[in-house]
Coordinates of C-alpha atoms in Angstrom, one line a residue:
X16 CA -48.1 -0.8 -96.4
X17 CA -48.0 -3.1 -99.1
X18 CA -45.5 -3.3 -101.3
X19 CA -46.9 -2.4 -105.3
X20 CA -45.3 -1.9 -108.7
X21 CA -47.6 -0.1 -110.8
X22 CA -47.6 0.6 -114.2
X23 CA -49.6 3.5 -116.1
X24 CA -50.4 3.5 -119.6
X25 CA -52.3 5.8 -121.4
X26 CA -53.7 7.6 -117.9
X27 CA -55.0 3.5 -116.7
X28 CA -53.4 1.7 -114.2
X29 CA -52.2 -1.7 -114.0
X30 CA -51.2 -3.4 -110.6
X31 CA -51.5 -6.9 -109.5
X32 CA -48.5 -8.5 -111.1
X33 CA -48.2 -12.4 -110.6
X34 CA -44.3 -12.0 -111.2
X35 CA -42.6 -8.8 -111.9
X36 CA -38.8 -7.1 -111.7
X37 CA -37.7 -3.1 -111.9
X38 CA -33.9 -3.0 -112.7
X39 CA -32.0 0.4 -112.3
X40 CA -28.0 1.3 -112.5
X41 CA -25.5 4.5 -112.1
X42 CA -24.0 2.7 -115.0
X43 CA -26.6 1.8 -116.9
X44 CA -28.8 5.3 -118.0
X45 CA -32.2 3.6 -118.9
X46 CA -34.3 1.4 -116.3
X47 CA -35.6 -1.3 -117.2
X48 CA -39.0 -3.1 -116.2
X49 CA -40.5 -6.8 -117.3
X50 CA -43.8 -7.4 -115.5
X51 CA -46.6 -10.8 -115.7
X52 CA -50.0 -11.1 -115.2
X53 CA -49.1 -14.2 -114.7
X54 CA -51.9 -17.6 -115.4
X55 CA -54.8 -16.0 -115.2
X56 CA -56.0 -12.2 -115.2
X57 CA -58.5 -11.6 -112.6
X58 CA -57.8 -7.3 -112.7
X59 CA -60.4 -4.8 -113.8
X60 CA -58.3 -3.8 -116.9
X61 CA -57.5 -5.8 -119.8
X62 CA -53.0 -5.7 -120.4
X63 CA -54.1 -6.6 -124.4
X64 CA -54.4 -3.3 -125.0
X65 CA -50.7 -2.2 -123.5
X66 CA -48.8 -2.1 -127.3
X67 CA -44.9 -2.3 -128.0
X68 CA -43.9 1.7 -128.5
X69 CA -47.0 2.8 -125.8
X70 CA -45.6 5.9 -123.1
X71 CA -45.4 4.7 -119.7
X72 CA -44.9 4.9 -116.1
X73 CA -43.9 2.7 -113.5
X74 CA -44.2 3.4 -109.7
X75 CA -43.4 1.5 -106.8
X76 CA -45.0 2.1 -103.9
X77 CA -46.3 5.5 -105.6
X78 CA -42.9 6.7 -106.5
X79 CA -42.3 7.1 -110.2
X80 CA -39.1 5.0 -110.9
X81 CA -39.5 4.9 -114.9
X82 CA -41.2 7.0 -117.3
X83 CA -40.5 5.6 -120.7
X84 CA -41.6 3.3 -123.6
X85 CA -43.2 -0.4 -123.7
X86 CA -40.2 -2.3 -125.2
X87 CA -41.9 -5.5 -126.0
X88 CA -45.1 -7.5 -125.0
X89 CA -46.0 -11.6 -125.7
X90 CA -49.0 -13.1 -125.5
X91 CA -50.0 -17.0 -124.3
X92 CA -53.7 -18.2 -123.5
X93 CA -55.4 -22.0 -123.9
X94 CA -58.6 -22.8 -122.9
X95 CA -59.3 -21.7 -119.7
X96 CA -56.4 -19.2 -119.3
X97 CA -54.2 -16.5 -120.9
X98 CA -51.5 -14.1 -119.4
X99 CA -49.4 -11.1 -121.0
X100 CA -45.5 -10.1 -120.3
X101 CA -44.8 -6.6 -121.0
X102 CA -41.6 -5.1 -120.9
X103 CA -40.3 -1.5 -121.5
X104 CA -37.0 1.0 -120.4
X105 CA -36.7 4.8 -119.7
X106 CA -37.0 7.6 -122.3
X107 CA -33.2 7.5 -121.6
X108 CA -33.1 4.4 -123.2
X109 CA -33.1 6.2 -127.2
X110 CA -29.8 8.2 -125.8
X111 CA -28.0 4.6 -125.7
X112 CA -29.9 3.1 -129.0
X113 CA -29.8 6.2 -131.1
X114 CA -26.7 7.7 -133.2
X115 CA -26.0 11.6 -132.1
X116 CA -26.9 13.4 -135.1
X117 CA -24.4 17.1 -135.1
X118 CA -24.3 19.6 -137.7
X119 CA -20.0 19.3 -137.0
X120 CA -18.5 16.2 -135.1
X121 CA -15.9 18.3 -133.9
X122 CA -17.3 20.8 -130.7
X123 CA -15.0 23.4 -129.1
X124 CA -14.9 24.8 -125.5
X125 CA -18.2 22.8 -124.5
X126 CA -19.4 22.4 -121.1
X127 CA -20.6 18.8 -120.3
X128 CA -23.8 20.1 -119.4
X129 CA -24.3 21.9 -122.8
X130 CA -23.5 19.0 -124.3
X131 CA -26.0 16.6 -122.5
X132 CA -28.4 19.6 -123.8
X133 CA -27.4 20.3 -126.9
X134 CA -27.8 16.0 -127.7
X135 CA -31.0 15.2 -125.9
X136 CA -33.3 18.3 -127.2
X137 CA -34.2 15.9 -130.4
X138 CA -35.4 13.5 -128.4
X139 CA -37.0 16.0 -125.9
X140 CA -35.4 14.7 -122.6
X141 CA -34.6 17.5 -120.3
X142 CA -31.2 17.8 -118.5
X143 CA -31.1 18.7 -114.9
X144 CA -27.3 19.7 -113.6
X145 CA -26.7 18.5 -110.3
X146 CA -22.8 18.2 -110.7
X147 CA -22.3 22.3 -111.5
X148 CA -18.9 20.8 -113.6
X149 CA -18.0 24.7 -115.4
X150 CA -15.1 23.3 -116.9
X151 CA -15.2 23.3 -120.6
X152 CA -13.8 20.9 -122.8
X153 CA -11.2 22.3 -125.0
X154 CA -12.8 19.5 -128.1
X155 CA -15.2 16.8 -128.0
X156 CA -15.0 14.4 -130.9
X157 CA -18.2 13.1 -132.1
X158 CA -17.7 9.5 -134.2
X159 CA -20.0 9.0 -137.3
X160 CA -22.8 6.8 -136.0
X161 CA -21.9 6.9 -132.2
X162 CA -24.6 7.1 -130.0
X163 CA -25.3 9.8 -127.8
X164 CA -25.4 7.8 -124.8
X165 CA -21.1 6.8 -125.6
X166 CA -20.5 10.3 -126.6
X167 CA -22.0 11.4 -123.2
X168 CA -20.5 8.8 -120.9
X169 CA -17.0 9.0 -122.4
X170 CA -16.8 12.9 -121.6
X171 CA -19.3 12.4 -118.2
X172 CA -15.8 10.0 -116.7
X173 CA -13.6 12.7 -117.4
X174 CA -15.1 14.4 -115.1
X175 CA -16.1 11.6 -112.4
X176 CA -20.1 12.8 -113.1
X177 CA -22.4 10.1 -113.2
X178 CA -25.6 10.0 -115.5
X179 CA -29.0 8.9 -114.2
X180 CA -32.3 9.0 -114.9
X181 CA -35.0 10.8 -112.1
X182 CA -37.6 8.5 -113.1
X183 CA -39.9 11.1 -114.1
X184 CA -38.4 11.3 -117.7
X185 CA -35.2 13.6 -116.9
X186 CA -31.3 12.6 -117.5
X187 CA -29.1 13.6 -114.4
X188 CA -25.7 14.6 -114.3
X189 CA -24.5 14.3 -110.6
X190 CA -22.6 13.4 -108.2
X191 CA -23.1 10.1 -106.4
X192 CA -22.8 9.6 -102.9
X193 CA -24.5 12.6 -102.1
X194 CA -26.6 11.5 -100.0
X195 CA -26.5 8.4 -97.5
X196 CA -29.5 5.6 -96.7
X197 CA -31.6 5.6 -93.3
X198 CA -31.1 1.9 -92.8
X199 CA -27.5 0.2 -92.3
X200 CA -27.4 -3.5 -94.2
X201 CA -26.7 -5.3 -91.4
X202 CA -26.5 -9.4 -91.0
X203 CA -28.9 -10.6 -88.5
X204 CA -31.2 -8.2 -89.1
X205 CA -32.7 -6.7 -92.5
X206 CA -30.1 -8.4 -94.6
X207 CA -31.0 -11.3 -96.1
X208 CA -28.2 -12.7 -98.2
X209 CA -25.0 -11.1 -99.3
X210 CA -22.0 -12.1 -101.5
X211 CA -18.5 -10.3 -102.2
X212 CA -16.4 -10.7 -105.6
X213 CA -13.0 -9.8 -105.6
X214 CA -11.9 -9.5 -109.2
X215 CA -8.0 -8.4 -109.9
X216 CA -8.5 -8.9 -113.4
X217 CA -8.7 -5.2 -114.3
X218 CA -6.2 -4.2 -111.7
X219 CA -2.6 -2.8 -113.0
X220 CA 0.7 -1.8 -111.0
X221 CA 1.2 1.0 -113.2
X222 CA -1.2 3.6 -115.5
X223 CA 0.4 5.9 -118.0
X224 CA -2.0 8.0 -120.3
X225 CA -0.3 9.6 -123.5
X226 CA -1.6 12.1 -124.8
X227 CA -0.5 15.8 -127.2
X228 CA -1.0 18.8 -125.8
X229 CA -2.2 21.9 -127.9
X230 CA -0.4 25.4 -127.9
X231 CA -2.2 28.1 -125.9
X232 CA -2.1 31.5 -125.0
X233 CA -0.9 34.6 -127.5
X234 CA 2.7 34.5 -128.7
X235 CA 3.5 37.9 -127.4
X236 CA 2.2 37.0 -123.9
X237 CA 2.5 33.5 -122.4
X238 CA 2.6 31.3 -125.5
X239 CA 2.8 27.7 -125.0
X240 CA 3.6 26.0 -127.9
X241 CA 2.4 22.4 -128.1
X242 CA 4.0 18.9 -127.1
X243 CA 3.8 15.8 -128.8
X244 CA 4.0 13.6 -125.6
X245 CA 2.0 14.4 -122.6
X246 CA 2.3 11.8 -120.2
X247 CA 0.0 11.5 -116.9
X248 CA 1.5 8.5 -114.7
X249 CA -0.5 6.8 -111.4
X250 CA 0.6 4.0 -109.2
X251 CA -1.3 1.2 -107.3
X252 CA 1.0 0.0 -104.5
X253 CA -1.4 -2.7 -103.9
X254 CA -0.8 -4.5 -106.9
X255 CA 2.7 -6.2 -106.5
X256 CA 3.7 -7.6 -109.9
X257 CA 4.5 -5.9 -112.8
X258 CA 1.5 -5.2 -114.5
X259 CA 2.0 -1.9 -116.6
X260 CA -1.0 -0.6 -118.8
X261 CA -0.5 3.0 -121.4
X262 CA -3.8 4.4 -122.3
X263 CA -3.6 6.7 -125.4
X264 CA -6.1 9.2 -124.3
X265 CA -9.0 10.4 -126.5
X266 CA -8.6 14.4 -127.0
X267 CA -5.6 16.4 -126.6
X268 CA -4.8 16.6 -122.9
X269 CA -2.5 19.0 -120.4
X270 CA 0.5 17.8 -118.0
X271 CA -2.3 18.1 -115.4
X272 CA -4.9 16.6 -117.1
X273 CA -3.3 13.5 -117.9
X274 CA -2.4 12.7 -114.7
X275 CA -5.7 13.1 -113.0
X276 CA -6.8 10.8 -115.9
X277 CA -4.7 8.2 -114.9
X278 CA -5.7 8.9 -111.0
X279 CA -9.0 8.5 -111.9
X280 CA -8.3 5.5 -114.1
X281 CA -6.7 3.7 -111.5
X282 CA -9.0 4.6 -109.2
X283 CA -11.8 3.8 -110.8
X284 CA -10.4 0.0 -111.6
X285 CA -10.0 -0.4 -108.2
X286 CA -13.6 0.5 -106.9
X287 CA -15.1 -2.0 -110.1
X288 CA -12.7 -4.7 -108.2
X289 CA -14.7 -5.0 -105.0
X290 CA -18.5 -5.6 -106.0
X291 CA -20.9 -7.0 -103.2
X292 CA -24.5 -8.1 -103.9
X293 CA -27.2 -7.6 -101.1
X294 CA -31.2 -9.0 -100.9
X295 CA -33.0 -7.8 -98.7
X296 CA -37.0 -9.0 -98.1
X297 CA -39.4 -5.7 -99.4
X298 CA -38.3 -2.6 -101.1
X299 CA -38.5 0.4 -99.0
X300 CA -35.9 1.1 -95.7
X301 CA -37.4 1.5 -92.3
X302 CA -39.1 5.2 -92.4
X303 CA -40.7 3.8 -96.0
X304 CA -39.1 5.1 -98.5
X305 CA -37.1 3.4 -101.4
X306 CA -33.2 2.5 -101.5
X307 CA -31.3 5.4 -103.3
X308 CA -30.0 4.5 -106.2
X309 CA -26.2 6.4 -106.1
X310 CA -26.3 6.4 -102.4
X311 CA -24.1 6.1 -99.9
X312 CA -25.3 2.6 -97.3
X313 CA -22.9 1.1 -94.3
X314 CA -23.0 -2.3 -94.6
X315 CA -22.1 -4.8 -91.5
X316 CA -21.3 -8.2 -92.7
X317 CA -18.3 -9.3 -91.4
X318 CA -18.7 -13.1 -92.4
X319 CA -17.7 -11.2 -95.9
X320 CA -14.8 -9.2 -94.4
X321 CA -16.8 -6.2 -94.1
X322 CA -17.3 -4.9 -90.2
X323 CA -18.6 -1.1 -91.3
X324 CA -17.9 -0.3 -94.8
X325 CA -19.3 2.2 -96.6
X326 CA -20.2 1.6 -100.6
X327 CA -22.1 3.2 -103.2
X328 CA -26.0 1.4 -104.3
X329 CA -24.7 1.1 -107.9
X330 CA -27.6 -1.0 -109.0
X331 CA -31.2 -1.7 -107.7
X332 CA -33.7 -4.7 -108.8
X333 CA -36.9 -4.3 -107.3
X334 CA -38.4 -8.2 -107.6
X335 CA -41.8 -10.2 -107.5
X336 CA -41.3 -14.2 -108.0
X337 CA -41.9 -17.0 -106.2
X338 CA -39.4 -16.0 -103.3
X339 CA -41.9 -13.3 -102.4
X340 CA -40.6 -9.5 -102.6
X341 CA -37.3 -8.6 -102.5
X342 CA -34.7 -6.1 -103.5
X343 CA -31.6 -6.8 -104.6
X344 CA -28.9 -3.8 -104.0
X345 CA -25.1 -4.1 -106.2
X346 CA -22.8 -2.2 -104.2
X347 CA -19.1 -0.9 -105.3
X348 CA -16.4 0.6 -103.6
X349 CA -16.7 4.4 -103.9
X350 CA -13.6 5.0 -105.2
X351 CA -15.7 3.6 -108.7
X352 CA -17.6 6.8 -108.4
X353 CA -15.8 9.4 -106.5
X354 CA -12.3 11.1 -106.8
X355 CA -9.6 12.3 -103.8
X356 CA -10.5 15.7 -105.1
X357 CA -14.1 15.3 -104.5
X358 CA -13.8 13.8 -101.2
X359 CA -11.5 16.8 -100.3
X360 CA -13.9 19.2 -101.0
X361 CA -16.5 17.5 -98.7
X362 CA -14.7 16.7 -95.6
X363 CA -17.9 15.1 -94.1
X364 CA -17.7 11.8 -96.5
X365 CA -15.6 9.5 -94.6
X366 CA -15.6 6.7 -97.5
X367 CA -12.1 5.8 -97.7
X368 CA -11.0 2.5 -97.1
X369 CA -7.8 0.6 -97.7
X370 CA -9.4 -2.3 -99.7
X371 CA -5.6 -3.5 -100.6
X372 CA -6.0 -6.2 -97.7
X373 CA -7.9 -7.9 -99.5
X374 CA -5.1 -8.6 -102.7
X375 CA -3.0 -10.5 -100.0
X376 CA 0.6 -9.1 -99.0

């Protein structure tokens, strides 16, 4: 089958693109698209008519991957010849531009799902729960002027729930890693060209996140009257100098709390520190379908260190240049993504790995 990006507008379809790229991320929220009719347009419909602020859809290989807004488009022509460049994002992509507009910027005992609700009706972009999080937040402070997509990501980490889009206009709060690819990215065989960066920038020997905790409970039965210092402390054995970092935490925090904050913190720093990029030639795996964005892929590429490692498809660029088609997958460590306590609870994932080697002794 041939490989096709295709963009609706308006119920007409566009295809035929001289030059064209789909970018998606786990980190990211809105998709992004840029597509060319390159030198000269020899299709049945005419792209002047696609306008900056038109709803839209793009589909590869007749799977919806955005549903959102034209951005932007430019215009060039001479005598003989004239081409358009249209670009556009997700519906998502008003939750990262837009300020979160709240009757009080202070919420109580809020569920991070309510919350994803309760900020996108406005902008009428459903909320599908994939990550069944129940636990409430005890406060959620809203800042004058913040955007919805910073008020949601802040709390979403907390919580080690990701936020996606499902390409047909929805934001996603799940889990990644859910689900693993058919293919393996293997060296020799459907991988093209990979790299590896190693970053210890961000890495620290020691977290400590300070917090207050609030009183709770009924004086005449289990009172706990409040602290000024809450401390959370996690270690990373892999980083051997003294490199101490004290996070003052956001919201009033528990004993508990804190410390799965700086577990997750350090955590976290530690799966952004191993990054790889992958192309492979075309966009879909073996059995046709697309590489999941948020998935789970094995990749062998041991010129890069890497024998069988398992990492997490963090971002997607679907491409048309002058290299042909291609797909270029980021990958991160898991451990970006997904906590001990999740792995725990699904004793199938096998995606640990001891990626301290690769600081040096």
């Amino acid at each position: 089958m041939e490989d096709k990006i295709q963009l609706y507008v308006s119920g007409q379809l566009y295809e035929g693109w001289k030059s064209a790229r789909v970018d998606r991320s786990v980190e990211a929220v809105s998709g992004s698209f840029a597509l060319d009719t390159g030198d000269k347009w020899n299709m049945n419909r005419d792209p002047l008519v696609i306008k900056p602020g038109y709803k839209c859809t793009v589909k590869i290989n007749g799977t919806p991957v955005i549903t959102g807004w034209v951005d932007s488009s430019s215009r060039s022509a001479d005598g003989t010849s004239h081409s358009v460049s249209i670009a556009g994002r997700d519906v998502t992509c008003d939750l990262v531009d837009c300020s979160a507009v709240v009757t009080a910027f202070e919420l109580h005992n809020i569920s991070l799902a309510a919350l994803a609700v309760m900020l996108c009706k406005p902008f009428g972009i459903k909320v599908q729960d994939r990550a069944g999080d129940n636990e409430l937040f005890a406060t959620v402070a809203i800042q004058p002027g913040e955007s919805v997509w910073d008020c949601l990501d802040r709390q979403a980490r907390q919580r080690d729930v990701s936020l996606i889009t499902d390409g047909q206009g929805s934001l996603i709060l799940c889990n990644l890693g859910s689900r693993s690819t058919v293919d393996k990215l293997i060296f020799g065989n459907n991988l093209k060209s990979a790299s590896v960066n190693l970053d210890h920038t961000e890495l620290f020997s020691s977290y400590t996140i300070k917090a207050q905790m609030p009183s709770t409970g009924d004086k005449s039965d289990g009172w706990n009257e409040a602290k000024n210092i809450v401390e959370g402390k996690a270690t990373d054995v892999n980083v051997k100098r003294y490199r101490p970092l004290i996070i003052t935490c956001e919201a009033q925090s528990y004993d508990k709390s804190a410390a799965l904050r700086a577990d997750r913190e350090k955590r976290r720093r530690i799966g952004e520190a191993v990054e790889i990029t992958a192309q492979v030639v075309g966009w879909t795996q073996s059995d046709g379908s697309l590489w999941p964005l948020g998935g789970i892929v094995t990749i062998e590429a041991p010129a890069l260190g890497f024998s069988s490692s398992k990492f997490i498809i963090a971002a997607i660029s679907n491409v048309i240049d002058d290299n042909g088609i291609t797909t270029t997958l980021t990958l991160k460590h898991p451990d970006a993504f997904i906590s001990d306590e999740k792995k725990k609870k699904d004793k199938k994932k096998k995606t640990e790995e001891n990626y301290g080697q690769y600081w040096g002794d």
